């Protein structure tokens, strides 16, 4: 995992940020605090967050999923892009990290938009489906344990409406997916999902080389 767009040398990456990034101060503060944590590498890059906020506005999203919260950057950037009556259902199991997230959601004034579910994400998604939420979500972001990526994708595809978007993080996996000698389990899991999505006629597909690779799957 990497925290900035893959393949850009530092001067070009810094230039990209200098002419495009419009990061609210609250998001900058969250990134800075997160950078001091042992798992800081899991933080999404600011240019990716801004891109996701743009997508949410483009499709007029109101109801979204955040599968893998960490310290809340992805939830916050989406919540800020949603209308006043928008909602993020945020899935995670780590109380310590999500306590940081909740603090920033409140400071940003979007705490009421975020419905945090502290439980295994598959359990939360299955509960949503059982409650009749199929095809009621507009956007989903998947950035959690790679071994369950396919399961998260299949459930999200049921929950997302036609015309909604599923965004899947880390699909280039620091370049490991293109290294045939790399056969570790997480890399194989991501390769398998990438191949599956390439053939999946239920979606319109684009893999965007932003950050560590972000797949966009628009439900047909």
mmCIF file with all atom_site columns, C-alpha atoms in Angstrom:
data_model
loop_
_atom_site.group_PDB
_atom_site.id
_atom_site.type_symbol
_atom_site.label_atom_id
_atom_site.label_alt_id
_atom_site.label_comp_id
_atom_site.label_asym_id
_atom_site.label_entity_id
_atom_site.label_seq_id
_atom_site.pdbx_PDB_ins_code
_atom_site.Cartn_x
_atom_site.Cartn_y
_atom_site.Cartn_z
_atom_site.occupancy
_atom_site.B_iso_or_equiv
_atom_site.pdbx_formal_charge
_atom_site.auth_seq_id
_atom_site.auth_comp_id
_atom_site.auth_asym_id
_atom_site.auth_atom_id
_atom_site.pdbx_PDB_model_num
ATOM 1   C CA . UNK A 1 1   ? 0.000   0.000   0.000   1.00 0.00 ? 1   UNK A CA 1
ATOM 2   C CA . UNK A 1 2   ? 1.133   3.545   -0.736  1.00 0.00 ? 2   UNK A CA 1
ATOM 3   C CA . UNK A 1 3   ? -0.185  6.930   0.372   1.00 0.00 ? 3   UNK A CA 1
ATOM 4   C CA . UNK A 1 4   ? 0.303   8.856   -2.884  1.00 0.00 ? 4   UNK A CA 1
ATOM 5   C CA . UNK A 1 5   ? -0.320  8.231   -6.562  1.00 0.00 ? 5   UNK A CA 1
ATOM 6   C CA . UNK A 1 6   ? 1.786   5.348   -7.818  1.00 0.00 ? 6   UNK A CA 1
ATOM 7   C CA . UNK A 1 7   ? 4.451   5.953   -10.459 1.00 0.00 ? 7   UNK A CA 1
ATOM 8   C CA . UNK A 1 8   ? 4.795   9.733   -10.072 1.00 0.00 ? 8   UNK A CA 1
ATOM 9   C CA . UNK A 1 9   ? 8.222   11.056  -9.136  1.00 0.00 ? 9   UNK A CA 1
ATOM 10  C CA . UNK A 1 10  ? 8.146   13.496  -6.181  1.00 0.00 ? 10  UNK A CA 1
ATOM 11  C CA . UNK A 1 11  ? 8.409   16.752  -8.139  1.00 0.00 ? 11  UNK A CA 1
ATOM 12  C CA . UNK A 1 12  ? 5.545   15.833  -10.453 1.00 0.00 ? 12  UNK A CA 1
ATOM 13  C CA . UNK A 1 13  ? 3.417   14.528  -7.579  1.00 0.00 ? 13  UNK A CA 1
ATOM 14  C CA . UNK A 1 14  ? 3.963   17.745  -5.616  1.00 0.00 ? 14  UNK A CA 1
ATOM 15  C CA . UNK A 1 15  ? 3.050   19.766  -8.702  1.00 0.00 ? 15  UNK A CA 1
ATOM 16  C CA . UNK A 1 16  ? -0.144  17.733  -9.119  1.00 0.00 ? 16  UNK A CA 1
ATOM 17  C CA . UNK A 1 17  ? -1.129  18.568  -5.549  1.00 0.00 ? 17  UNK A CA 1
ATOM 18  C CA . UNK A 1 18  ? -0.171  22.225  -5.927  1.00 0.00 ? 18  UNK A CA 1
ATOM 19  C CA . UNK A 1 19  ? -2.545  22.823  -8.840  1.00 0.00 ? 19  UNK A CA 1
ATOM 20  C CA . UNK A 1 20  ? -5.422  20.497  -7.936  1.00 0.00 ? 20  UNK A CA 1
ATOM 21  C CA . UNK A 1 21  ? -5.751  19.697  -4.251  1.00 0.00 ? 21  UNK A CA 1
ATOM 22  C CA . UNK A 1 22  ? -8.436  21.644  -2.369  1.00 0.00 ? 22  UNK A CA 1
ATOM 23  C CA . UNK A 1 23  ? -8.314  19.817  0.946   1.00 0.00 ? 23  UNK A CA 1
ATOM 24  C CA . UNK A 1 24  ? -10.344 21.291  3.807   1.00 0.00 ? 24  UNK A CA 1
ATOM 25  C CA . UNK A 1 25  ? -8.267  21.961  6.922   1.00 0.00 ? 25  UNK A CA 1
ATOM 26  C CA . UNK A 1 26  ? -10.145 19.318  8.917   1.00 0.00 ? 26  UNK A CA 1
ATOM 27  C CA . UNK A 1 27  ? -9.037  16.643  6.429   1.00 0.00 ? 27  UNK A CA 1
ATOM 28  C CA . UNK A 1 28  ? -5.447  17.866  6.548   1.00 0.00 ? 28  UNK A CA 1
ATOM 29  C CA . UNK A 1 29  ? -5.499  17.652  10.339  1.00 0.00 ? 29  UNK A CA 1
ATOM 30  C CA . UNK A 1 30  ? -6.870  14.118  10.203  1.00 0.00 ? 30  UNK A CA 1
ATOM 31  C CA . UNK A 1 31  ? -4.168  13.038  7.753   1.00 0.00 ? 31  UNK A CA 1
ATOM 32  C CA . UNK A 1 32  ? -1.472  14.560  9.938   1.00 0.00 ? 32  UNK A CA 1
ATOM 33  C CA . UNK A 1 33  ? -2.719  12.825  13.074  1.00 0.00 ? 33  UNK A CA 1
ATOM 34  C CA . UNK A 1 34  ? -3.078  9.524   11.229  1.00 0.00 ? 34  UNK A CA 1
ATOM 35  C CA . UNK A 1 35  ? 0.481   9.781   9.904   1.00 0.00 ? 35  UNK A CA 1
ATOM 36  C CA . UNK A 1 36  ? 1.755   9.289   13.458  1.00 0.00 ? 36  UNK A CA 1
ATOM 37  C CA . UNK A 1 37  ? 0.001   5.935   13.882  1.00 0.00 ? 37  UNK A CA 1
ATOM 38  C CA . UNK A 1 38  ? 1.624   2.520   13.321  1.00 0.00 ? 38  UNK A CA 1
ATOM 39  C CA . UNK A 1 39  ? -0.830  1.705   10.510  1.00 0.00 ? 39  UNK A CA 1
ATOM 40  C CA . UNK A 1 40  ? -0.502  5.084   8.785   1.00 0.00 ? 40  UNK A CA 1
ATOM 41  C CA . UNK A 1 41  ? 0.227   3.395   5.446   1.00 0.00 ? 41  UNK A CA 1
ATOM 42  C CA . UNK A 1 42  ? -3.491  2.489   5.282   1.00 0.00 ? 42  UNK A CA 1
ATOM 43  C CA . UNK A 1 43  ? -4.441  6.171   4.921   1.00 0.00 ? 43  UNK A CA 1
ATOM 44  C CA . UNK A 1 44  ? -5.798  7.024   1.463   1.00 0.00 ? 44  UNK A CA 1
ATOM 45  C CA . UNK A 1 45  ? -4.082  9.840   -0.408  1.00 0.00 ? 45  UNK A CA 1
ATOM 46  C CA . UNK A 1 46  ? -5.661  13.303  -0.461  1.00 0.00 ? 46  UNK A CA 1
ATOM 47  C CA . UNK A 1 47  ? -5.967  13.389  -4.255  1.00 0.00 ? 47  UNK A CA 1
ATOM 48  C CA . UNK A 1 48  ? -7.864  10.095  -4.125  1.00 0.00 ? 48  UNK A CA 1
ATOM 49  C CA . UNK A 1 49  ? -10.164 11.440  -1.436  1.00 0.00 ? 49  UNK A CA 1
ATOM 50  C CA . UNK A 1 50  ? -10.895 14.537  -3.495  1.00 0.00 ? 50  UNK A CA 1
ATOM 51  C CA . UNK A 1 51  ? -11.621 12.354  -6.539  1.00 0.00 ? 51  UNK A CA 1
ATOM 52  C CA . UNK A 1 52  ? -14.058 10.250  -4.521  1.00 0.00 ? 52  UNK A CA 1
ATOM 53  C CA . UNK A 1 53  ? -15.835 13.377  -3.301  1.00 0.00 ? 53  UNK A CA 1
ATOM 54  C CA . UNK A 1 54  ? -16.203 14.482  -6.910  1.00 0.00 ? 54  UNK A CA 1
ATOM 55  C CA . UNK A 1 55  ? -17.665 11.103  -7.891  1.00 0.00 ? 55  UNK A CA 1
ATOM 56  C CA . UNK A 1 56  ? -20.191 11.290  -5.068  1.00 0.00 ? 56  UNK A CA 1
ATOM 57  C CA . UNK A 1 57  ? -21.348 14.702  -6.268  1.00 0.00 ? 57  UNK A CA 1
ATOM 58  C CA . UNK A 1 58  ? -21.410 13.629  -9.936  1.00 0.00 ? 58  UNK A CA 1
ATOM 59  C CA . UNK A 1 59  ? -23.894 10.842  -9.249  1.00 0.00 ? 59  UNK A CA 1
ATOM 60  C CA . UNK A 1 60  ? -25.913 12.915  -6.751  1.00 0.00 ? 60  UNK A CA 1
ATOM 61  C CA . UNK A 1 61  ? -25.317 10.315  -4.068  1.00 0.00 ? 61  UNK A CA 1
ATOM 62  C CA . UNK A 1 62  ? -27.248 10.424  -0.813  1.00 0.00 ? 62  UNK A CA 1
ATOM 63  C CA . UNK A 1 63  ? -26.655 6.975   0.671   1.00 0.00 ? 63  UNK A CA 1
ATOM 64  C CA . UNK A 1 64  ? -23.179 5.427   0.723   1.00 0.00 ? 64  UNK A CA 1
ATOM 65  C CA . UNK A 1 65  ? -21.098 2.604   2.171   1.00 0.00 ? 65  UNK A CA 1
ATOM 66  C CA . UNK A 1 66  ? -17.599 2.875   3.621   1.00 0.00 ? 66  UNK A CA 1
ATOM 67  C CA . UNK A 1 67  ? -16.180 -0.638  4.052   1.00 0.00 ? 67  UNK A CA 1
ATOM 68  C CA . UNK A 1 68  ? -13.018 -0.200  6.106   1.00 0.00 ? 68  UNK A CA 1
ATOM 69  C CA . UNK A 1 69  ? -13.021 3.055   8.061   1.00 0.00 ? 69  UNK A CA 1
ATOM 70  C CA . UNK A 1 70  ? -9.533  3.194   9.684   1.00 0.00 ? 70  UNK A CA 1
ATOM 71  C CA . UNK A 1 71  ? -9.372  6.751   11.123  1.00 0.00 ? 71  UNK A CA 1
ATOM 72  C CA . UNK A 1 72  ? -12.238 8.041   9.028   1.00 0.00 ? 72  UNK A CA 1
ATOM 73  C CA . UNK A 1 73  ? -10.712 9.987   6.138   1.00 0.00 ? 73  UNK A CA 1
ATOM 74  C CA . UNK A 1 74  ? -12.734 8.248   3.407   1.00 0.00 ? 74  UNK A CA 1
ATOM 75  C CA . UNK A 1 75  ? -15.950 8.510   5.434   1.00 0.00 ? 75  UNK A CA 1
ATOM 76  C CA . UNK A 1 76  ? -15.304 12.174  6.126   1.00 0.00 ? 76  UNK A CA 1
ATOM 77  C CA . UNK A 1 77  ? -14.473 13.154  2.564   1.00 0.00 ? 77  UNK A CA 1
ATOM 78  C CA . UNK A 1 78  ? -17.645 11.445  1.335   1.00 0.00 ? 78  UNK A CA 1
ATOM 79  C CA . UNK A 1 79  ? -19.810 12.873  4.131   1.00 0.00 ? 79  UNK A CA 1
ATOM 80  C CA . UNK A 1 80  ? -18.595 16.379  3.297   1.00 0.00 ? 80  UNK A CA 1
ATOM 81  C CA . UNK A 1 81  ? -19.612 15.832  -0.335  1.00 0.00 ? 81  UNK A CA 1
ATOM 82  C CA . UNK A 1 82  ? -23.098 14.550  0.526   1.00 0.00 ? 82  UNK A CA 1
ATOM 83  C CA . UNK A 1 83  ? -26.170 16.761  0.880   1.00 0.00 ? 83  UNK A CA 1
ATOM 84  C CA . UNK A 1 84  ? -27.486 17.583  4.342   1.00 0.00 ? 84  UNK A CA 1
ATOM 85  C CA . UNK A 1 85  ? -29.728 14.517  4.359   1.00 0.00 ? 85  UNK A CA 1
ATOM 86  C CA . UNK A 1 86  ? -26.970 12.181  3.122   1.00 0.00 ? 86  UNK A CA 1
ATOM 87  C CA . UNK A 1 87  ? -25.805 9.108   4.997   1.00 0.00 ? 87  UNK A CA 1
ATOM 88  C CA . UNK A 1 88  ? -22.604 7.049   5.191   1.00 0.00 ? 88  UNK A CA 1
ATOM 89  C CA . UNK A 1 89  ? -22.894 3.536   6.633   1.00 0.00 ? 89  UNK A CA 1
ATOM 90  C CA . UNK A 1 90  ? -19.340 3.001   7.911   1.00 0.00 ? 90  UNK A CA 1
ATOM 91  C CA . UNK A 1 91  ? -18.110 -0.543  8.616   1.00 0.00 ? 91  UNK A CA 1
ATOM 92  C CA . UNK A 1 92  ? -15.150 -1.401  10.834  1.00 0.00 ? 92  UNK A CA 1
ATOM 93  C CA . UNK A 1 93  ? -14.164 -3.501  13.855  1.00 0.00 ? 93  UNK A CA 1
ATOM 94  C CA . UNK A 1 94  ? -11.432 -1.320  15.391  1.00 0.00 ? 94  UNK A CA 1
ATOM 95  C CA . UNK A 1 95  ? -12.784 0.848   18.220  1.00 0.00 ? 95  UNK A CA 1
ATOM 96  C CA . UNK A 1 96  ? -9.540  2.740   18.841  1.00 0.00 ? 96  UNK A CA 1
ATOM 97  C CA . UNK A 1 97  ? -9.139  3.910   15.256  1.00 0.00 ? 97  UNK A CA 1
ATOM 98  C CA . UNK A 1 98  ? -12.810 4.704   14.786  1.00 0.00 ? 98  UNK A CA 1
ATOM 99  C CA . UNK A 1 99  ? -12.796 6.795   17.959  1.00 0.00 ? 99  UNK A CA 1
ATOM 100 C CA . UNK A 1 100 ? -10.376 9.080   16.102  1.00 0.00 ? 100 UNK A CA 1
ATOM 101 C CA . UNK A 1 101 ? -12.749 9.025   13.139  1.00 0.00 ? 101 UNK A CA 1
ATOM 102 C CA . UNK A 1 102 ? -15.758 9.969   15.275  1.00 0.00 ? 102 UNK A CA 1
ATOM 103 C CA . UNK A 1 103 ? -13.900 12.915  16.769  1.00 0.00 ? 103 UNK A CA 1
ATOM 104 C CA . UNK A 1 104 ? -13.162 14.344  13.327  1.00 0.00 ? 104 UNK A CA 1
ATOM 105 C CA . UNK A 1 105 ? -16.658 13.653  11.996  1.00 0.00 ? 105 UNK A CA 1
ATOM 106 C CA . UNK A 1 106 ? -18.043 15.674  14.889  1.00 0.00 ? 106 UNK A CA 1
ATOM 107 C CA . UNK A 1 107 ? -15.534 18.495  14.451  1.00 0.00 ? 107 UNK A CA 1
ATOM 108 C CA . UNK A 1 108 ? -16.447 18.693  10.753  1.00 0.00 ? 108 UNK A CA 1
ATOM 109 C CA . UNK A 1 109 ? -20.152 18.879  11.572  1.00 0.00 ? 109 UNK A CA 1
ATOM 110 C CA . UNK A 1 110 ? -21.037 15.651  9.753   1.00 0.00 ? 110 UNK A CA 1
ATOM 111 C CA . UNK A 1 111 ? -21.343 13.287  12.721  1.00 0.00 ? 111 UNK A CA 1
ATOM 112 C CA . UNK A 1 112 ? -25.069 12.867  12.126  1.00 0.00 ? 112 UNK A CA 1
ATOM 113 C CA . UNK A 1 113 ? -24.421 11.745  8.561   1.00 0.00 ? 113 UNK A CA 1
ATOM 114 C CA . UNK A 1 114 ? -22.240 8.780   9.570   1.00 0.00 ? 114 UNK A CA 1
ATOM 115 C CA . UNK A 1 115 ? -23.770 5.564   10.868  1.00 0.00 ? 115 UNK A CA 1
ATOM 116 C CA . UNK A 1 116 ? -20.791 3.656   12.311  1.00 0.00 ? 116 UNK A CA 1
ATOM 117 C CA . UNK A 1 117 ? -21.244 -0.099  12.597  1.00 0.00 ? 117 UNK A CA 1
ATOM 118 C CA . UNK A 1 118 ? -18.621 -1.767  14.808  1.00 0.00 ? 118 UNK A CA 1
ATOM 119 C CA . UNK A 1 119 ? -18.917 -5.336  13.548  1.00 0.00 ? 119 UNK A CA 1
ATOM 120 C CA . UNK A 1 120 ? -17.435 -7.509  10.790  1.00 0.00 ? 120 UNK A CA 1
ATOM 121 C CA . UNK A 1 121 ? -18.367 -5.751  7.557   1.00 0.00 ? 121 UNK A CA 1
ATOM 122 C CA . UNK A 1 122 ? -19.873 -8.871  6.003   1.00 0.00 ? 122 UNK A CA 1
ATOM 123 C CA . UNK A 1 123 ? -22.244 -9.087  8.956   1.00 0.00 ? 123 UNK A CA 1
ATOM 124 C CA . UNK A 1 124 ? -23.275 -5.448  8.521   1.00 0.00 ? 124 UNK A CA 1
ATOM 125 C CA . UNK A 1 125 ? -23.777 -5.848  4.770   1.00 0.00 ? 125 UNK A CA 1
ATOM 126 C CA . UNK A 1 126 ? -25.790 -9.037  5.207   1.00 0.00 ? 126 UNK A CA 1
ATOM 127 C CA . UNK A 1 127 ? -27.957 -7.300  7.811   1.00 0.00 ? 127 UNK A CA 1
ATOM 128 C CA . UNK A 1 128 ? -28.614 -4.455  5.377   1.00 0.00 ? 128 UNK A CA 1
ATOM 129 C CA . UNK A 1 129 ? -29.658 -6.919  2.688   1.00 0.00 ? 129 UNK A CA 1
ATOM 130 C CA . UNK A 1 130 ? -31.874 -8.812  5.134   1.00 0.00 ? 130 UNK A CA 1
ATOM 131 C CA . UNK A 1 131 ? -33.521 -5.511  6.090   1.00 0.00 ? 131 UNK A CA 1
ATOM 132 C CA . UNK A 1 132 ? -34.510 -4.836  2.475   1.00 0.00 ? 132 UNK A CA 1
ATOM 133 C CA . UNK A 1 133 ? -31.795 -2.332  1.522   1.00 0.00 ? 133 UNK A CA 1
ATOM 134 C CA . UNK A 1 134 ? -31.025 -3.962  -1.850  1.00 0.00 ? 134 UNK A CA 1
ATOM 135 C CA . UNK A 1 135 ? -30.415 -1.346  -4.567  1.00 0.00 ? 135 UNK A CA 1
ATOM 136 C CA . UNK A 1 136 ? -30.880 1.586   -2.167  1.00 0.00 ? 136 UNK A CA 1
ATOM 137 C CA . UNK A 1 137 ? -27.258 2.780   -1.992  1.00 0.00 ? 137 UNK A CA 1
ATOM 138 C CA . UNK A 1 138 ? -25.590 5.110   -4.481  1.00 0.00 ? 138 UNK A CA 1
ATOM 139 C CA . UNK A 1 139 ? -21.884 4.645   -3.755  1.00 0.00 ? 139 UNK A CA 1
ATOM 140 C CA . UNK A 1 140 ? -19.619 2.191   -1.948  1.00 0.00 ? 140 UNK A CA 1
ATOM 141 C CA . UNK A 1 141 ? -15.931 2.383   -1.097  1.00 0.00 ? 141 UNK A CA 1
ATOM 142 C CA . UNK A 1 142 ? -14.115 -0.888  -0.356  1.00 0.00 ? 142 UNK A CA 1
ATOM 143 C CA . UNK A 1 143 ? -10.811 -0.605  1.510   1.00 0.00 ? 143 UNK A CA 1
ATOM 144 C CA . UNK A 1 144 ? -10.615 -3.420  4.053   1.00 0.00 ? 144 UNK A CA 1
ATOM 145 C CA . UNK A 1 145 ? -9.120  -6.922  4.357   1.00 0.00 ? 145 UNK A CA 1
ATOM 146 C CA . UNK A 1 146 ? -8.132  -8.083  0.895   1.00 0.00 ? 146 UNK A CA 1
ATOM 147 C CA . UNK A 1 147 ? -9.185  -11.688 1.448   1.00 0.00 ? 147 UNK A CA 1
ATOM 148 C CA . UNK A 1 148 ? -12.819 -10.552 1.604   1.00 0.00 ? 148 UNK A CA 1
ATOM 149 C CA . UNK A 1 149 ? -12.698 -8.110  -1.309  1.00 0.00 ? 149 UNK A CA 1
ATOM 150 C CA . UNK A 1 150 ? -14.763 -10.381 -3.552  1.00 0.00 ? 150 UNK A CA 1
ATOM 151 C CA . UNK A 1 151 ? -17.359 -10.888 -0.805  1.00 0.00 ? 151 UNK A CA 1
ATOM 152 C CA . UNK A 1 152 ? -17.557 -7.150  -0.165  1.00 0.00 ? 152 UNK A CA 1
ATOM 153 C CA . UNK A 1 153 ? -17.904 -6.520  -3.879  1.00 0.00 ? 153 UNK A CA 1
ATOM 154 C CA . UNK A 1 154 ? -20.731 -9.034  -4.364  1.00 0.00 ? 154 UNK A CA 1
ATOM 155 C CA . UNK A 1 155 ? -22.725 -7.686  -1.443  1.00 0.00 ? 155 UNK A CA 1
ATOM 156 C CA . UNK A 1 156 ? -22.094 -4.083  -2.459  1.00 0.00 ? 156 UNK A CA 1
ATOM 157 C CA . UNK A 1 157 ? -23.283 -4.880  -5.978  1.00 0.00 ? 157 UNK A CA 1
ATOM 158 C CA . UNK A 1 158 ? -26.594 -6.035  -4.507  1.00 0.00 ? 158 UNK A CA 1
ATOM 159 C CA . UNK A 1 159 ? -26.887 -2.959  -2.292  1.00 0.00 ? 159 UNK A CA 1
ATOM 160 C CA . UNK A 1 160 ? -25.972 -0.417  -4.981  1.00 0.00 ? 160 UNK A CA 1
ATOM 161 C CA . UNK A 1 161 ? -28.665 0.889   -7.331  1.00 0.00 ? 161 UNK A CA 1
ATOM 162 C CA . UNK A 1 162 ? -28.219 0.719   -11.119 1.00 0.00 ? 162 UNK A CA 1
ATOM 163 C CA . UNK A 1 163 ? -26.066 3.702   -12.032 1.00 0.00 ? 163 UNK A CA 1
ATOM 164 C CA . UNK A 1 164 ? -24.355 3.632   -8.645  1.00 0.00 ? 164 UNK A CA 1
ATOM 165 C CA . UNK A 1 165 ? -20.610 3.220   -8.256  1.00 0.00 ? 165 UNK A CA 1
ATOM 166 C CA . UNK A 1 166 ? -18.434 0.828   -6.275  1.00 0.00 ? 166 UNK A CA 1
ATOM 167 C CA . UNK A 1 167 ? -14.878 2.117   -5.742  1.00 0.00 ? 167 UNK A CA 1
ATOM 168 C CA . UNK A 1 168 ? -12.270 -0.484  -4.750  1.00 0.00 ? 168 UNK A CA 1
ATOM 169 C CA . UNK A 1 169 ? -8.920  0.586   -3.327  1.00 0.00 ? 169 UNK A CA 1
ATOM 170 C CA . UNK A 1 170 ? -5.396  -0.878  -3.654  1.00 0.00 ? 170 UNK A CA 1
ATOM 171 C CA . UNK A 1 171 ? -6.057  -2.770  -6.891  1.00 0.00 ? 171 UNK A CA 1
ATOM 172 C CA . UNK A 1 172 ? -2.514  -2.084  -8.172  1.00 0.00 ? 172 UNK A CA 1
ATOM 173 C CA . UNK A 1 173 ? -1.075  -3.113  -4.776  1.00 0.00 ? 173 UNK A CA 1
ATOM 174 C CA . UNK A 1 174 ? 2.196   -1.165  -5.064  1.00 0.00 ? 174 UNK A CA 1
ATOM 175 C CA . UNK A 1 175 ? 2.851   -2.919  -8.377  1.00 0.00 ? 175 UNK A CA 1
ATOM 176 C CA . UNK A 1 176 ? 2.921   -6.404  -6.832  1.00 0.00 ? 176 UNK A CA 1
ATOM 177 C CA . UNK A 1 177 ? -0.019  -7.569  -8.966  1.00 0.00 ? 177 UNK A CA 1
ATOM 178 C CA . UNK A 1 178 ? 2.170   -7.229  -12.073 1.00 0.00 ? 178 UNK A CA 1
ATOM 179 C CA . UNK A 1 179 ? 5.058   -9.249  -10.603 1.00 0.00 ? 179 UNK A CA 1
ATOM 180 C CA . UNK A 1 180 ? 4.561   -12.932 -11.542 1.00 0.00 ? 180 UNK A CA 1
ATOM 181 C CA . UNK A 1 181 ? 7.070   -13.978 -8.891  1.00 0.00 ? 181 UNK A CA 1
ATOM 182 C CA . UNK A 1 182 ? 4.921   -12.475 -6.149  1.00 0.00 ? 182 UNK A CA 1
ATOM 183 C CA . UNK A 1 183 ? 2.477   -15.151 -5.045  1.00 0.00 ? 183 UNK A CA 1
ATOM 184 C CA . UNK A 1 184 ? 1.569   -14.018 -1.530  1.00 0.00 ? 184 UNK A CA 1
ATOM 185 C CA . UNK A 1 185 ? -2.067  -14.497 -0.539  1.00 0.00 ? 185 UNK A CA 1
ATOM 186 C CA . UNK A 1 186 ? -3.159  -10.843 -0.562  1.00 0.00 ? 186 UNK A CA 1
ATOM 187 C CA . UNK A 1 187 ? -1.602  -10.229 -3.962  1.00 0.00 ? 187 UNK A CA 1
ATOM 188 C CA . UNK A 1 188 ? -3.311  -13.311 -5.383  1.00 0.00 ? 188 UNK A CA 1
ATOM 189 C CA . UNK A 1 189 ? -6.641  -12.196 -3.920  1.00 0.00 ? 189 UNK A CA 1
ATOM 190 C CA . UNK A 1 190 ? -6.386  -8.789  -5.591  1.00 0.00 ? 190 UNK A CA 1
ATOM 191 C CA . UNK A 1 191 ? -5.284  -10.322 -8.905  1.00 0.00 ? 191 UNK A CA 1
ATOM 192 C CA . UNK A 1 192 ? -8.276  -12.679 -8.805  1.00 0.00 ? 192 UNK A CA 1
ATOM 193 C CA . UNK A 1 193 ? -10.699 -9.830  -8.160  1.00 0.00 ? 193 UNK A CA 1
ATOM 194 C CA . UNK A 1 194 ? -9.167  -7.709  -10.928 1.00 0.00 ? 194 UNK A CA 1
ATOM 195 C CA . UNK A 1 195 ? -9.597  -10.592 -13.379 1.00 0.00 ? 195 UNK A CA 1
ATOM 196 C CA . UNK A 1 196 ? -13.164 -11.179 -12.235 1.00 0.00 ? 196 UNK A CA 1
ATOM 197 C CA . UNK A 1 197 ? -14.139 -7.541  -12.632 1.00 0.00 ? 197 UNK A CA 1
ATOM 198 C CA . UNK A 1 198 ? -12.577 -7.419  -16.106 1.00 0.00 ? 198 UNK A CA 1
ATOM 199 C CA . UNK A 1 199 ? -15.043 -10.117 -17.198 1.00 0.00 ? 199 UNK A CA 1
ATOM 200 C CA . UNK A 1 200 ? -18.071 -8.986  -15.163 1.00 0.00 ? 200 UNK A CA 1
ATOM 201 C CA . UNK A 1 201 ? -20.815 -7.844  -17.538 1.00 0.00 ? 201 UNK A CA 1
ATOM 202 C CA . UNK A 1 202 ? -22.955 -6.546  -14.673 1.00 0.00 ? 202 UNK A CA 1
ATOM 203 C CA . UNK A 1 203 ? -20.770 -3.440  -14.471 1.00 0.00 ? 203 UNK A CA 1
ATOM 204 C CA . UNK A 1 204 ? -19.085 -0.766  -16.555 1.00 0.00 ? 204 UNK A CA 1
ATOM 205 C CA . UNK A 1 205 ? -15.428 -0.810  -15.511 1.00 0.00 ? 205 UNK A CA 1
ATOM 206 C CA . UNK A 1 206 ? -12.496 1.562   -15.189 1.00 0.00 ? 206 UNK A CA 1
ATOM 207 C CA . UNK A 1 207 ? -9.280  1.024   -13.245 1.00 0.00 ? 207 UNK A CA 1
ATOM 208 C CA . UNK A 1 208 ? -7.877  4.459   -12.447 1.00 0.00 ? 208 UNK A CA 1
ATOM 209 C CA . UNK A 1 209 ? -4.123  4.682   -11.672 1.00 0.00 ? 209 UNK A CA 1
ATOM 210 C CA . UNK A 1 210 ? -4.637  7.117   -8.795  1.00 0.00 ? 210 UNK A CA 1
ATOM 211 C CA . UNK A 1 211 ? -2.977  6.440   -5.433  1.00 0.00 ? 211 UNK A CA 1
ATOM 212 C CA . UNK A 1 212 ? -2.529  2.633   -5.201  1.00 0.00 ? 212 UNK A CA 1
ATOM 213 C CA . UNK A 1 213 ? -5.033  1.940   -7.966  1.00 0.00 ? 213 UNK A CA 1
ATOM 214 C CA . UNK A 1 214 ? -8.763  2.600   -7.690  1.00 0.00 ? 214 UNK A CA 1
ATOM 215 C CA . UNK A 1 215 ? -11.243 0.464   -9.584  1.00 0.00 ? 215 UNK A CA 1
ATOM 216 C CA . UNK A 1 216 ? -14.568 2.061   -10.436 1.00 0.00 ? 216 UNK A CA 1
ATOM 217 C CA . UNK A 1 217 ? -17.439 -0.322  -11.110 1.00 0.00 ? 217 UNK A CA 1
ATOM 218 C CA . UNK A 1 218 ? -20.655 1.337   -12.280 1.00 0.00 ? 218 UNK A CA 1
ATOM 219 C CA . UNK A 1 219 ? -23.630 -1.001  -11.892 1.00 0.00 ? 219 UNK A CA 1
ATOM 220 C CA . UNK A 1 220 ? -25.411 -1.471  -15.205 1.00 0.00 ? 220 UNK A CA 1
#
